[in-house]
CSV table of C-alpha atoms (C1' of nucleotides) in Angstrom, one decimal:
chain,number,residue,atom,x,y,z
U,1,UNK,CA,-31.5,47.6,2.0
U,2,UNK,CA,-28.5,49.3,3.6
U,3,UNK,CA,-25.6,50.1,1.4
U,4,UNK,CA,-23.0,49.7,4.1
U,5,UNK,CA,-24.2,46.2,4.7
U,6,UNK,CA,-24.0,45.3,1.1
U,7,UNK,CA,-20.5,46.7,0.8
U,8,UNK,CA,-19.4,44.3,3.5
U,9,UNK,CA,-20.5,41.2,1.6
U,10,UNK,CA,-17.5,39.4,0.3
U,11,UNK,CA,-19.2,38.5,-2.9
U,12,UNK,CA,-19.6,42.1,-3.8
U,13,UNK,CA,-16.2,43.1,-2.7
U,14,UNK,CA,-14.5,45.9,-4.7
U,15,UNK,CA,-17.5,46.5,-7.0
U,16,UNK,CA,-18.8,49.9,-7.8
U,17,UNK,CA,-22.2,51.1,-6.5
U,18,UNK,CA,-23.4,51.6,-10.1
U,19,UNK,CA,-22.7,48.1,-11.1
U,20,UNK,CA,-24.3,46.7,-8.0
U,21,UNK,CA,-27.4,48.8,-8.6
U,22,UNK,CA,-27.7,47.5,-12.1
U,23,UNK,CA,-27.3,43.9,-10.9
U,24,UNK,CA,-30.0,44.4,-8.3
U,25,UNK,CA,-32.4,46.0,-10.7
U,26,UNK,CA,-31.9,43.5,-13.5
U,27,UNK,CA,-31.9,40.3,-11.6
U,28,UNK,CA,-34.3,38.5,-9.4
U,29,UNK,CA,-32.8,39.3,-6.0
U,30,UNK,CA,-34.8,39.6,-2.9
U,31,UNK,CA,-34.1,40.5,0.7
U,32,UNK,CA,-36.0,38.4,3.2
U,33,UNK,CA,-36.3,38.7,6.9
U,34,UNK,CA,-36.7,35.7,9.1
U,35,UNK,CA,-37.6,35.4,12.8
U,36,UNK,CA,-35.7,33.2,15.2
U,37,UNK,CA,-35.9,29.4,14.8
U,38,UNK,CA,-37.1,29.5,11.3
U,39,UNK,CA,-36.1,26.7,8.9
U,40,UNK,CA,-34.2,28.2,6.0
U,41,UNK,CA,-33.3,25.0,4.2
U,42,UNK,CA,-34.1,21.3,4.6
U,43,UNK,CA,-31.4,18.7,4.4
U,44,UNK,CA,-31.4,17.0,1.0
U,45,UNK,CA,-33.7,19.8,-0.4
U,46,UNK,CA,-32.6,20.8,-3.9
U,47,UNK,CA,-30.2,23.6,-3.6
U,48,UNK,CA,-31.6,26.1,-6.1
U,49,UNK,CA,-30.8,29.5,-4.5
U,50,UNK,CA,-27.9,31.3,-3.0
U,51,UNK,CA,-28.6,32.7,0.5
U,52,UNK,CA,-26.3,35.4,1.8
U,53,UNK,CA,-26.7,36.4,5.4
U,54,UNK,CA,-26.9,40.2,5.9
U,55,UNK,CA,-27.4,40.3,9.6
U,56,UNK,CA,-27.7,37.6,12.2
U,57,UNK,CA,-26.6,34.0,12.2
U,58,UNK,CA,-27.8,30.5,11.5
U,59,UNK,CA,-27.0,27.0,12.6
U,60,UNK,CA,-26.4,24.1,10.2
U,61,UNK,CA,-27.4,20.6,11.5
U,62,UNK,CA,-27.3,17.1,10.0
U,63,UNK,CA,-30.0,14.6,10.4
U,64,UNK,CA,-29.1,11.0,10.3
U,65,UNK,CA,-31.3,8.2,9.0
U,66,UNK,CA,-33.4,7.8,12.2
U,67,UNK,CA,-34.2,11.5,12.4
U,68,UNK,CA,-31.8,12.6,15.1
U,69,UNK,CA,-29.7,15.7,14.8
U,70,UNK,CA,-26.0,15.3,15.0
U,71,UNK,CA,-23.6,17.8,13.9
U,72,UNK,CA,-23.7,21.6,14.0
U,73,UNK,CA,-21.9,24.4,12.4
U,74,UNK,CA,-22.7,28.1,12.9
U,75,UNK,CA,-22.6,30.6,10.1
U,76,UNK,CA,-22.6,34.4,10.6
U,77,UNK,CA,-23.3,37.4,8.5
U,78,UNK,CA,-22.0,38.4,6.0
U,79,UNK,CA,-21.3,34.9,4.8
U,80,UNK,CA,-23.1,32.9,2.2
U,81,UNK,CA,-24.7,29.5,2.8
U,82,UNK,CA,-23.7,26.4,0.9
U,83,UNK,CA,-21.9,28.3,-1.8
U,84,UNK,CA,-19.9,25.2,-2.7
U,85,UNK,CA,-23.0,23.1,-3.3
U,86,UNK,CA,-25.1,25.5,-5.3
U,87,UNK,CA,-24.2,23.9,-8.6
U,88,UNK,CA,-23.5,20.3,-9.5
U,89,UNK,CA,-25.6,17.5,-11.1
U,90,UNK,CA,-28.0,16.9,-8.3
U,91,UNK,CA,-27.2,19.6,-5.9
U,92,UNK,CA,-28.8,19.4,-2.5
U,93,UNK,CA,-28.3,21.1,0.9
U,94,UNK,CA,-26.0,18.8,2.9
U,95,UNK,CA,-27.4,20.1,6.1
U,96,UNK,CA,-30.6,21.6,7.6
U,97,UNK,CA,-30.3,25.3,8.2
U,98,UNK,CA,-32.2,27.1,11.0
U,99,UNK,CA,-31.9,30.7,12.2
U,100,UNK,CA,-30.4,31.2,15.6
U,101,UNK,CA,-31.8,34.8,15.9
U,102,UNK,CA,-33.5,37.3,13.7
U,103,UNK,CA,-31.9,37.2,10.3
U,104,UNK,CA,-32.0,39.2,7.1
U,105,UNK,CA,-30.7,37.6,4.0
U,106,UNK,CA,-30.4,38.0,0.3
U,107,UNK,CA,-31.9,35.2,-1.6
U,108,UNK,CA,-30.8,34.7,-5.3
U,109,UNK,CA,-32.2,32.0,-7.5
U,110,UNK,CA,-29.5,29.7,-9.0
U,111,UNK,CA,-30.3,31.0,-12.5
U,112,UNK,CA,-29.8,34.6,-11.5
U,113,UNK,CA,-26.5,33.7,-9.8
U,114,UNK,CA,-25.3,32.2,-13.1
U,115,UNK,CA,-26.4,35.3,-15.1
U,116,UNK,CA,-24.8,37.6,-12.5
U,117,UNK,CA,-21.5,35.7,-12.6
U,118,UNK,CA,-21.5,35.8,-16.4
U,119,UNK,CA,-22.2,39.5,-16.5
U,120,UNK,CA,-19.5,40.8,-14.1
U,121,UNK,CA,-16.0,39.5,-14.1
U,122,UNK,CA,-15.2,41.0,-10.7
U,123,UNK,CA,-18.2,39.2,-9.3
U,124,UNK,CA,-17.1,36.0,-10.9
U,125,UNK,CA,-13.6,36.3,-9.4
U,126,UNK,CA,-15.1,37.0,-6.0
U,127,UNK,CA,-17.3,34.0,-6.2
U,128,UNK,CA,-14.5,31.7,-7.3
U,129,UNK,CA,-12.3,33.1,-4.5
U,130,UNK,CA,-14.9,32.6,-1.8
U,131,UNK,CA,-15.5,29.0,-3.0
U,132,UNK,CA,-11.8,28.3,-3.0
U,133,UNK,CA,-11.5,29.5,0.6
U,134,UNK,CA,-14.3,27.3,1.7
U,135,UNK,CA,-12.9,24.3,-0.1
U,136,UNK,CA,-9.5,25.0,1.4
U,137,UNK,CA,-10.9,25.0,4.9
U,138,UNK,CA,-12.8,21.8,4.2
U,139,UNK,CA,-9.7,20.0,2.8
U,140,UNK,CA,-7.6,21.3,5.7
U,141,UNK,CA,-10.0,19.8,8.2
U,142,UNK,CA,-9.9,16.6,6.4
U,143,UNK,CA,-6.2,16.5,6.8
U,144,UNK,CA,-6.4,16.8,10.5
U,145,UNK,CA,-9.0,14.1,10.7
U,146,UNK,CA,-6.7,11.8,8.8
U,147,UNK,CA,-3.9,11.8,11.3
U,148,UNK,CA,-4.2,8.8,13.4
U,149,UNK,CA,-3.6,9.8,17.0
U,150,UNK,CA,-4.7,12.8,19.0
U,151,UNK,CA,-1.0,13.5,19.7
U,152,UNK,CA,-0.3,13.8,16.0
U,153,UNK,CA,-3.3,16.1,15.4
U,154,UNK,CA,-2.2,18.3,18.2
U,155,UNK,CA,1.4,18.4,17.1
U,156,UNK,CA,0.2,19.4,13.6
U,157,UNK,CA,-2.2,22.0,14.9
U,158,UNK,CA,0.3,23.6,17.3
U,159,UNK,CA,3.0,23.8,14.7
U,160,UNK,CA,0.6,25.3,12.2
U,161,UNK,CA,-0.5,28.0,14.7
U,162,UNK,CA,3.1,28.7,15.7
U,163,UNK,CA,4.0,29.2,12.1
U,164,UNK,CA,1.1,31.5,11.5
U,165,UNK,CA,1.8,33.6,14.6
U,166,UNK,CA,5.6,33.4,14.1
U,167,UNK,CA,6.0,32.6,17.8
U,168,UNK,CA,6.7,29.7,20.0
U,169,UNK,CA,4.0,30.8,22.4
U,170,UNK,CA,0.7,30.0,20.9
U,171,UNK,CA,-2.8,31.2,21.9
U,172,UNK,CA,-5.5,28.8,20.9
U,173,UNK,CA,-8.0,30.3,18.6
U,174,UNK,CA,-10.8,28.0,19.9
U,175,UNK,CA,-11.8,26.8,23.4
U,176,UNK,CA,-10.2,23.4,24.1
U,177,UNK,CA,-13.7,21.9,24.2
U,178,UNK,CA,-14.3,23.3,20.7
U,179,UNK,CA,-10.9,22.0,19.6
U,180,UNK,CA,-11.8,18.5,20.8
U,181,UNK,CA,-15.0,18.7,18.7
U,182,UNK,CA,-13.0,20.0,15.7
U,183,UNK,CA,-10.7,17.0,16.0
U,184,UNK,CA,-13.6,14.7,16.5
U,185,UNK,CA,-12.3,13.4,19.8
U,186,UNK,CA,-13.6,13.6,23.4
U,187,UNK,CA,-12.6,16.5,25.5
U,188,UNK,CA,-10.9,14.5,28.4
U,189,UNK,CA,-8.9,12.6,25.9
U,190,UNK,CA,-7.6,15.8,24.4
U,191,UNK,CA,-6.7,17.2,27.8
U,192,UNK,CA,-4.9,14.0,28.7
U,193,UNK,CA,-2.8,14.1,25.6
U,194,UNK,CA,-1.9,17.8,26.3
U,195,UNK,CA,-0.9,16.8,29.9
U,196,UNK,CA,1.2,13.9,28.6
U,197,UNK,CA,2.9,16.1,26.1
U,198,UNK,CA,3.8,18.5,28.9
U,199,UNK,CA,5.2,15.6,31.0
U,200,UNK,CA,7.3,14.7,28.0
U,201,UNK,CA,8.8,18.2,27.9
U,202,UNK,CA,7.3,19.0,24.5
U,203,UNK,CA,5.1,21.9,25.5
U,204,UNK,CA,4.0,23.9,28.5
U,205,UNK,CA,0.2,24.4,28.5
U,206,UNK,CA,-2.1,26.4,30.6
U,207,UNK,CA,-5.7,27.3,29.6
U,208,UNK,CA,-5.6,28.7,26.1
U,209,UNK,CA,-1.8,29.2,26.0
U,210,UNK,CA,0.6,26.7,24.8
U,211,UNK,CA,4.4,27.3,24.8
U,212,UNK,CA,6.5,25.1,22.5
U,213,UNK,CA,9.5,23.7,24.3
U,214,UNK,CA,10.8,21.1,21.8
U,215,UNK,CA,9.8,21.9,18.2
U,216,UNK,CA,12.0,19.0,16.8
U,217,UNK,CA,10.2,16.6,19.1
U,218,UNK,CA,6.8,17.8,17.8
U,219,UNK,CA,7.8,17.4,14.2
U,220,UNK,CA,9.1,13.9,14.9
U,221,UNK,CA,5.8,13.0,16.4
U,222,UNK,CA,4.0,13.5,13.2
U,223,UNK,CA,5.7,10.6,11.5
U,224,UNK,CA,4.5,7.6,13.6
I,1,UNK,CA,-4.7,17.7,-30.4
I,2,UNK,CA,-7.4,15.1,-30.8
I,3,UNK,CA,-10.9,16.3,-31.0
I,4,UNK,CA,-12.4,13.1,-29.6
I,5,UNK,CA,-10.3,13.6,-26.6
I,6,UNK,CA,-11.3,17.2,-26.1
I,7,UNK,CA,-15.0,16.3,-26.4
I,8,UNK,CA,-14.7,13.9,-23.5
I,9,UNK,CA,-13.4,16.6,-21.1
I,10,UNK,CA,-16.1,17.4,-18.6
I,11,UNK,CA,-15.2,21.1,-18.7
I,12,UNK,CA,-16.0,21.3,-22.4
I,13,UNK,CA,-19.2,19.3,-22.2
I,14,UNK,CA,-22.0,20.2,-24.6
I,15,UNK,CA,-20.0,23.0,-26.3
I,16,UNK,CA,-19.9,23.4,-30.0
I,17,UNK,CA,-16.7,22.8,-31.9
I,18,UNK,CA,-16.7,26.4,-33.2
I,19,UNK,CA,-16.8,27.9,-29.8
I,20,UNK,CA,-14.0,25.6,-28.6
I,21,UNK,CA,-11.9,26.5,-31.6
I,22,UNK,CA,-12.3,30.2,-30.8
I,23,UNK,CA,-11.4,29.7,-27.2
I,24,UNK,CA,-8.3,27.7,-28.0
I,25,UNK,CA,-7.2,30.3,-30.6
I,26,UNK,CA,-7.8,33.3,-28.4
I,27,UNK,CA,-6.5,32.1,-25.2
I,28,UNK,CA,-3.2,30.9,-23.9
I,29,UNK,CA,-3.8,27.2,-23.7
I,30,UNK,CA,-1.1,24.7,-24.3
I,31,UNK,CA,-1.0,20.9,-24.5
I,32,UNK,CA,2.0,19.5,-22.8
I,33,UNK,CA,3.4,15.9,-22.7
I,34,UNK,CA,5.1,14.5,-19.7
I,35,UNK,CA,7.1,11.3,-19.2
I,36,UNK,CA,6.6,9.0,-16.3
I,37,UNK,CA,7.5,10.2,-12.7
I,38,UNK,CA,7.6,13.8,-13.6
I,39,UNK,CA,6.7,16.4,-11.0
I,40,UNK,CA,3.7,18.4,-12.2
I,41,UNK,CA,3.2,20.5,-9.1
I,42,UNK,CA,4.9,21.0,-5.8
I,43,UNK,CA,3.0,21.0,-2.6
I,44,UNK,CA,2.4,24.6,-1.4
I,45,UNK,CA,3.5,25.9,-4.8
I,46,UNK,CA,1.2,28.8,-5.9
I,47,UNK,CA,-1.7,27.4,-7.9
I,48,UNK,CA,-1.7,29.6,-10.9
I,49,UNK,CA,-2.8,27.3,-13.7
I,50,UNK,CA,-5.5,24.7,-14.4
I,51,UNK,CA,-4.2,21.3,-15.5
I,52,UNK,CA,-6.6,19.0,-17.2
I,53,UNK,CA,-5.5,15.5,-17.9
I,54,UNK,CA,-6.1,14.3,-21.5
I,55,UNK,CA,-4.5,10.9,-21.2
I,56,UNK,CA,-2.7,9.0,-18.5
I,57,UNK,CA,-2.9,9.4,-14.7
I,58,UNK,CA,-1.1,11.1,-11.9
I,59,UNK,CA,-0.7,10.6,-8.1
I,60,UNK,CA,-1.2,13.2,-5.5
I,61,UNK,CA,0.9,13.0,-2.3
I,62,UNK,CA,1.1,15.0,0.9
I,63,UNK,CA,4.4,15.8,2.5
I,64,UNK,CA,4.5,16.4,6.2
I,65,UNK,CA,6.8,18.8,8.0
I,66,UNK,CA,9.7,16.4,8.2
I,67,UNK,CA,9.6,15.6,4.5
I,68,UNK,CA,7.9,12.2,4.5
I,69,UNK,CA,5.1,11.4,2.1
I,70,UNK,CA,1.9,10.4,3.6
I,71,UNK,CA,-1.3,10.3,1.7
I,72,UNK,CA,-2.1,9.5,-1.9
I,73,UNK,CA,-4.9,10.0,-4.3
I,74,UNK,CA,-4.8,9.0,-7.9
I,75,UNK,CA,-6.4,11.1,-10.6
I,76,UNK,CA,-7.1,9.9,-14.1
I,77,UNK,CA,-7.9,11.5,-17.5
I,78,UNK,CA,-10.1,13.3,-18.4
I,79,UNK,CA,-10.2,15.0,-14.9
I,80,UNK,CA,-8.8,18.3,-13.9
I,81,UNK,CA,-6.3,18.8,-11.0
I,82,UNK,CA,-7.0,20.9,-8.0
I,83,UNK,CA,-9.9,22.7,-9.6
I,84,UNK,CA,-11.3,23.6,-6.2
I,85,UNK,CA,-8.0,25.4,-5.2
I,86,UNK,CA,-7.3,27.4,-8.4
I,87,UNK,CA,-8.7,30.6,-7.0
I,88,UNK,CA,-8.7,32.0,-3.5
I,89,UNK,CA,-6.6,34.6,-1.7
I,90,UNK,CA,-3.4,32.7,-1.4
I,91,UNK,CA,-4.1,29.6,-3.4
I,92,UNK,CA,-1.6,26.8,-3.3
I,93,UNK,CA,-1.5,23.2,-4.3
I,94,UNK,CA,-2.5,21.2,-1.2
I,95,UNK,CA,-0.5,18.2,-2.5
I,96,UNK,CA,2.4,17.3,-4.7
I,97,UNK,CA,1.5,15.8,-8.0
I,98,UNK,CA,3.6,13.3,-10.0
I,99,UNK,CA,2.8,11.5,-13.2
I,100,UNK,CA,2.3,7.7,-12.8
I,101,UNK,CA,2.8,7.1,-16.5
I,102,UNK,CA,3.1,9.0,-19.7
I,103,UNK,CA,0.7,11.9,-19.6
I,104,UNK,CA,-0.6,14.6,-21.9
I,105,UNK,CA,-2.4,17.5,-20.3
I,106,UNK,CA,-3.9,20.9,-21.1
I,107,UNK,CA,-2.3,23.7,-19.1
I,108,UNK,CA,-4.3,26.9,-18.8
I,109,UNK,CA,-3.0,29.9,-16.8
I,110,UNK,CA,-5.4,31.2,-14.1
I,111,UNK,CA,-6.0,34.4,-15.9
I,112,UNK,CA,-7.0,32.6,-19.1
I,113,UNK,CA,-9.3,30.4,-17.1
I,114,UNK,CA,-11.0,33.5,-15.7
I,115,UNK,CA,-11.4,35.0,-19.2
I,116,UNK,CA,-12.7,31.8,-20.6
I,117,UNK,CA,-15.3,31.4,-17.9
I,118,UNK,CA,-16.4,35.0,-18.4
I,119,UNK,CA,-16.7,34.5,-22.2
I,120,UNK,CA,-18.8,31.4,-22.3
I,121,UNK,CA,-21.8,30.7,-20.1
I,122,UNK,CA,-21.8,27.0,-20.8
I,123,UNK,CA,-18.2,26.7,-19.8
I,124,UNK,CA,-18.9,28.7,-16.7
I,125,UNK,CA,-21.8,26.3,-15.8
I,126,UNK,CA,-19.6,23.3,-16.4
I,127,UNK,CA,-16.8,24.7,-14.3
I,128,UNK,CA,-19.2,25.4,-11.4
I,129,UNK,CA,-20.8,22.0,-11.7
I,130,UNK,CA,-17.5,20.2,-11.7
I,131,UNK,CA,-16.3,22.2,-8.6
I,132,UNK,CA,-19.6,21.4,-6.8
I,133,UNK,CA,-19.1,17.6,-7.5
I,134,UNK,CA,-15.6,17.7,-6.0
I,135,UNK,CA,-16.8,19.7,-3.0
I,136,UNK,CA,-19.6,17.3,-2.5
I,137,UNK,CA,-17.3,14.3,-2.4
I,138,UNK,CA,-15.0,16.1,0.0
I,139,UNK,CA,-17.8,17.0,2.3
I,140,UNK,CA,-19.2,13.5,2.2
I,141,UNK,CA,-15.9,12.0,3.1
I,142,UNK,CA,-15.7,14.4,6.0
I,143,UNK,CA,-19.0,13.2,7.2
I,144,UNK,CA,-17.8,9.6,7.3
I,145,UNK,CA,-14.7,10.6,9.1
I,146,UNK,CA,-16.7,12.3,11.8
I,147,UNK,CA,-18.6,9.2,12.8
I,148,UNK,CA,-16.9,7.8,16.0
I,149,UNK,CA,-16.7,4.1,15.6
I,150,UNK,CA,-15.9,1.9,12.6
I,151,UNK,CA,-19.3,0.2,13.2
I,152,UNK,CA,-21.1,3.5,12.6
I,153,UNK,CA,-19.1,4.4,9.5
I,154,UNK,CA,-19.8,1.0,8.1
I,155,UNK,CA,-23.5,1.1,8.9
I,156,UNK,CA,-23.7,4.5,7.3
I,157,UNK,CA,-21.8,3.4,4.2
I,158,UNK,CA,-23.8,0.2,3.7
I,159,UNK,CA,-27.1,2.0,4.1
I,160,UNK,CA,-26.0,4.7,1.6
I,161,UNK,CA,-25.0,2.1,-1.0
I,162,UNK,CA,-28.1,0.1,-0.4
I,163,UNK,CA,-30.2,3.2,-1.0
I,164,UNK,CA,-28.3,4.1,-4.2
I,165,UNK,CA,-28.6,0.6,-5.6
I,166,UNK,CA,-32.2,0.2,-4.3
I,167,UNK,CA,-31.4,-3.3,-3.0
I,168,UNK,CA,-30.6,-5.0,0.2
I,169,UNK,CA,-27.7,-6.8,-1.4
I,170,UNK,CA,-24.8,-4.5,-1.8
I,171,UNK,CA,-21.7,-4.8,-3.9
I,172,UNK,CA,-18.8,-2.8,-2.5
I,173,UNK,CA,-17.5,-0.3,-5.0
I,174,UNK,CA,-14.0,-0.5,-3.5
I,175,UNK,CA,-11.8,-3.3,-2.3
I,176,UNK,CA,-12.1,-3.7,1.5
I,177,UNK,CA,-8.5,-2.6,1.9
I,178,UNK,CA,-9.3,0.6,0.0
I,179,UNK,CA,-12.4,1.1,2.1
I,180,UNK,CA,-10.4,0.8,5.2
I,181,UNK,CA,-8.1,3.5,3.9
I,182,UNK,CA,-11.1,5.7,2.9
I,183,UNK,CA,-12.4,5.4,6.5
I,184,UNK,CA,-8.9,6.1,7.9
I,185,UNK,CA,-8.9,2.8,9.9
I,186,UNK,CA,-6.7,-0.3,9.7
I,187,UNK,CA,-7.8,-3.1,7.5
I,188,UNK,CA,-7.9,-5.9,10.2
I,189,UNK,CA,-10.1,-3.6,12.4
I,190,UNK,CA,-12.5,-3.1,9.5
I,191,UNK,CA,-12.7,-6.9,8.9
I,192,UNK,CA,-13.2,-7.6,12.5
I,193,UNK,CA,-16.1,-5.2,12.7
I,194,UNK,CA,-17.7,-6.7,9.6
I,195,UNK,CA,-17.4,-10.2,11.2
I,196,UNK,CA,-18.9,-8.9,14.5
I,197,UNK,CA,-21.8,-7.3,12.6
I,198,UNK,CA,-22.4,-10.7,10.9
I,199,UNK,CA,-22.4,-12.4,14.3
I,200,UNK,CA,-24.9,-9.9,15.5
I,201,UNK,CA,-27.2,-10.8,12.6
I,202,UNK,CA,-27.1,-7.4,11.0
I,203,UNK,CA,-25.5,-8.5,7.7
I,204,UNK,CA,-24.1,-11.4,5.8
I,205,UNK,CA,-20.8,-10.6,4.3
I,206,UNK,CA,-18.6,-12.4,1.8
I,207,UNK,CA,-15.8,-10.8,-0.2
I,208,UNK,CA,-17.2,-7.7,-1.9
I,209,UNK,CA,-20.9,-8.6,-1.3
I,210,UNK,CA,-22.8,-7.5,1.8
I,211,UNK,CA,-26.4,-8.5,2.3
I,212,UNK,CA,-28.4,-6.5,4.8
I,213,UNK,CA,-30.4,-8.7,7.2
I,214,UNK,CA,-31.5,-6.1,9.8
I,215,UNK,CA,-31.9,-2.6,8.3
I,216,UNK,CA,-33.5,-1.3,11.5
I,217,UNK,CA,-30.6,-2.5,13.5
I,218,UNK,CA,-28.1,-0.8,11.2
I,219,UNK,CA,-30.0,2.5,11.5
I,220,UNK,CA,-30.1,2.2,15.3
I,221,UNK,CA,-26.3,1.8,15.3
I,222,UNK,CA,-25.8,5.2,13.9
I,223,UNK,CA,-27.2,6.9,17.0
I,224,UNK,CA,-24.8,5.8,19.7
S,1,DG,C1',-1.4,-23.6,-16.3
S,2,DT,C1',2.2,-21.2,-13.2
S,3,DT,C1',3.6,-17.5,-10.7
S,4,DG,C1',3.9,-13.4,-8.2
S,5,DA,C1',1.2,-9.7,-6.4
S,6,DT,C1',-2.7,-8.2,-4.1
S,7,DC,C1',-6.7,-9.0,-1.4
S,8,DT,C1',-9.1,-11.4,2.3
S,9,DG,C1',-10.1,-13.5,6.8
S,10,DT,C1',-8.4,-14.2,11.4
S,11,DC,C1',-5.8,-14.1,15.7
S,12,DA,C1',-3.5,-12.5,20.4
S,13,DC,C1',-1.7,-8.6,22.3
S,14,DA,C1',-0.7,-3.6,23.0
S,15,DA,C1',-2.0,1.0,22.7
S,16,DA,C1',-5.2,4.7,22.2
S,17,DT,C1',-9.5,6.6,23.1
S,18,DG,C1',-14.1,7.1,25.2
S,19,DT,C1',-17.0,7.4,29.4
S,20,DT,C1',-18.5,9.0,33.6
S,21,DA,C1',-17.8,11.5,37.4
S,22,DC,C1',-16.3,15.3,40.3
S,23,DA,C1',-14.2,19.7,41.7
S,24,DC,C1',-12.5,23.9,40.4
S,25,DT,C1',-12.2,28.3,37.5
S,26,DT,C1',-13.6,31.7,34.4
S,27,DT,C1',-17.1,34.5,32.1
S,28,DG,C1',-20.9,37.2,31.3
S,29,DA,C1',-25.4,38.7,32.4
S,30,DA,C1',-28.8,40.2,35.9
A,1,DT,C1',-21.9,41.6,43.5
A,2,DT,C1',-24.0,37.3,42.6
A,3,DC,C1',-25.2,33.6,40.2
A,4,DA,C1',-25.6,30.4,36.5
A,5,DA,C1',-23.5,28.6,32.6
A,6,DA,C1',-19.6,27.3,30.3
A,7,DG,C1',-14.9,25.8,30.3
A,8,DT,C1',-11.0,23.3,32.5
A,9,DG,C1',-8.2,19.7,34.8
A,10,DT,C1',-8.0,15.0,36.3
A,11,DA,C1',-9.0,10.2,37.6
A,12,DA,C1',-10.4,5.0,37.2
A,13,DC,C1',-12.3,2.0,34.2
A,14,DA,C1',-14.4,0.1,29.8
A,15,DT,C1',-14.2,-0.1,25.0
A,16,DT,C1',-12.4,0.4,20.6
A,17,DT,C1',-8.7,0.2,17.6
A,18,DG,C1',-4.1,-0.6,15.9
A,19,DT,C1',-0.2,-3.9,15.1
A,20,DG,C1',2.1,-7.7,13.3
A,21,DA,C1',1.7,-12.0,11.8
A,22,DC,C1',0.0,-15.8,9.2
A,23,DA,C1',-2.5,-18.7,5.7
A,24,DG,C1',-5.5,-19.1,2.1
A,25,DA,C1',-8.0,-17.0,-2.0
A,26,DT,C1',-8.1,-14.4,-6.1
A,27,DC,C1',-6.4,-12.1,-10.1
A,28,DA,C1',-3.5,-10.7,-13.9
A,29,DA,C1',0.4,-11.4,-16.7
A,30,DC,C1',3.3,-14.5,-18.8
DNA sequence: GTTGATCTGTCACAAATGTTACACTTTGAA
DNA sequence: TTCAAAGTGTAACATTTGTGACAGATCAAC
């Protein structure tokens, strides 16, 4: 196992090599290699191990009652899988996970995770921080979904980006088609709304660049 | 502080009185009483303490950029507030929290929470379990939101309830108006869809009871 | 019981969104 | 460079959903 890879894993952030070595020797942690298109976890399978990607990436898919796949999320190294769902009464993988390429990953049984967290305060802090970041993204997405119209979601999204970048000219962080998917709307509908907003003098949009022309107008949009 | 109240707090589940006593004496934990309509936490205020309701209830509201309130969730004793967001890089309350009645609550600074979790493995396990339950509910709601039509959301919801209750006759766990809000749709639209589904012979609905007449049809609905 | 508040069922109409289709642009790999 | 794949911009039309309004049903407190 490569030390430079280990040191990039968020869960082991700012931990000393010695400590890490002790953890790895004392606990039941294995590094496993997977080929492409291998099933790492079944949907609804009990979630009894933490999987941390070292290299490569996987896709997460949901299966609906009739067996068809529906939604996808991609996860890349060095991130963990399903860290939010590892514990809990009856914890199960909410999605099916398949490798998109060759993957190496750390696999740590739930019990060992618990021991590990109990042993090292830094590790515990890291774990809690990572969980919180995931939860925060989840909750933020839920907020977007709960705005009624595409216009409102867009206004909110653009204002948020503008605030983060401290500029009235915003570069989208996703492709528009990806943004449409993130919002849960169809791509043409999103384009149409952008065009309308440009006609209304709120923004000027071209490809991935959006320039805010009437910030007050955008803010007003959000309330009705 | 009342011991019977403490023992009902999920975070302290299956812990011995002795241990609890030690925790409370060693750490910086205070019980605070609040009157009605007191602000417990501001939106975007740094989240630097865990608040656990002992008695009473609070409401959580979001404020949008123009200052208007929008969404509400109610939280009752003995549940904790914002447990998912306590840690993380730049952790802030995602909502504003106000008491709905007289409330007593435990307030534990973030640092003390960390110490506490490090000291007691049972406590740590409880904390992780509770977090996972919250995350699971959050993610489940996100799934519902991502179904396109009301019909699909309903089909999914009814099938889920039916599976849980192991019966084809389902009693709704929320009022229909609450269900509409949960789905993020208007109440009349939800009613209309229920009526249509009855016309189509999929279900028979009356008040809070829904009887499944054509399970296959419901399943088919979900895919397209 | 009576009463006021909340929930339910329904409607006609307006608004928002999805669908399908097509042409054009950009990007990245061979 | 060339080509295929992915992304973008736009349009007409169908479908879904929201809105506002109303009346009756239910429930909880008095």
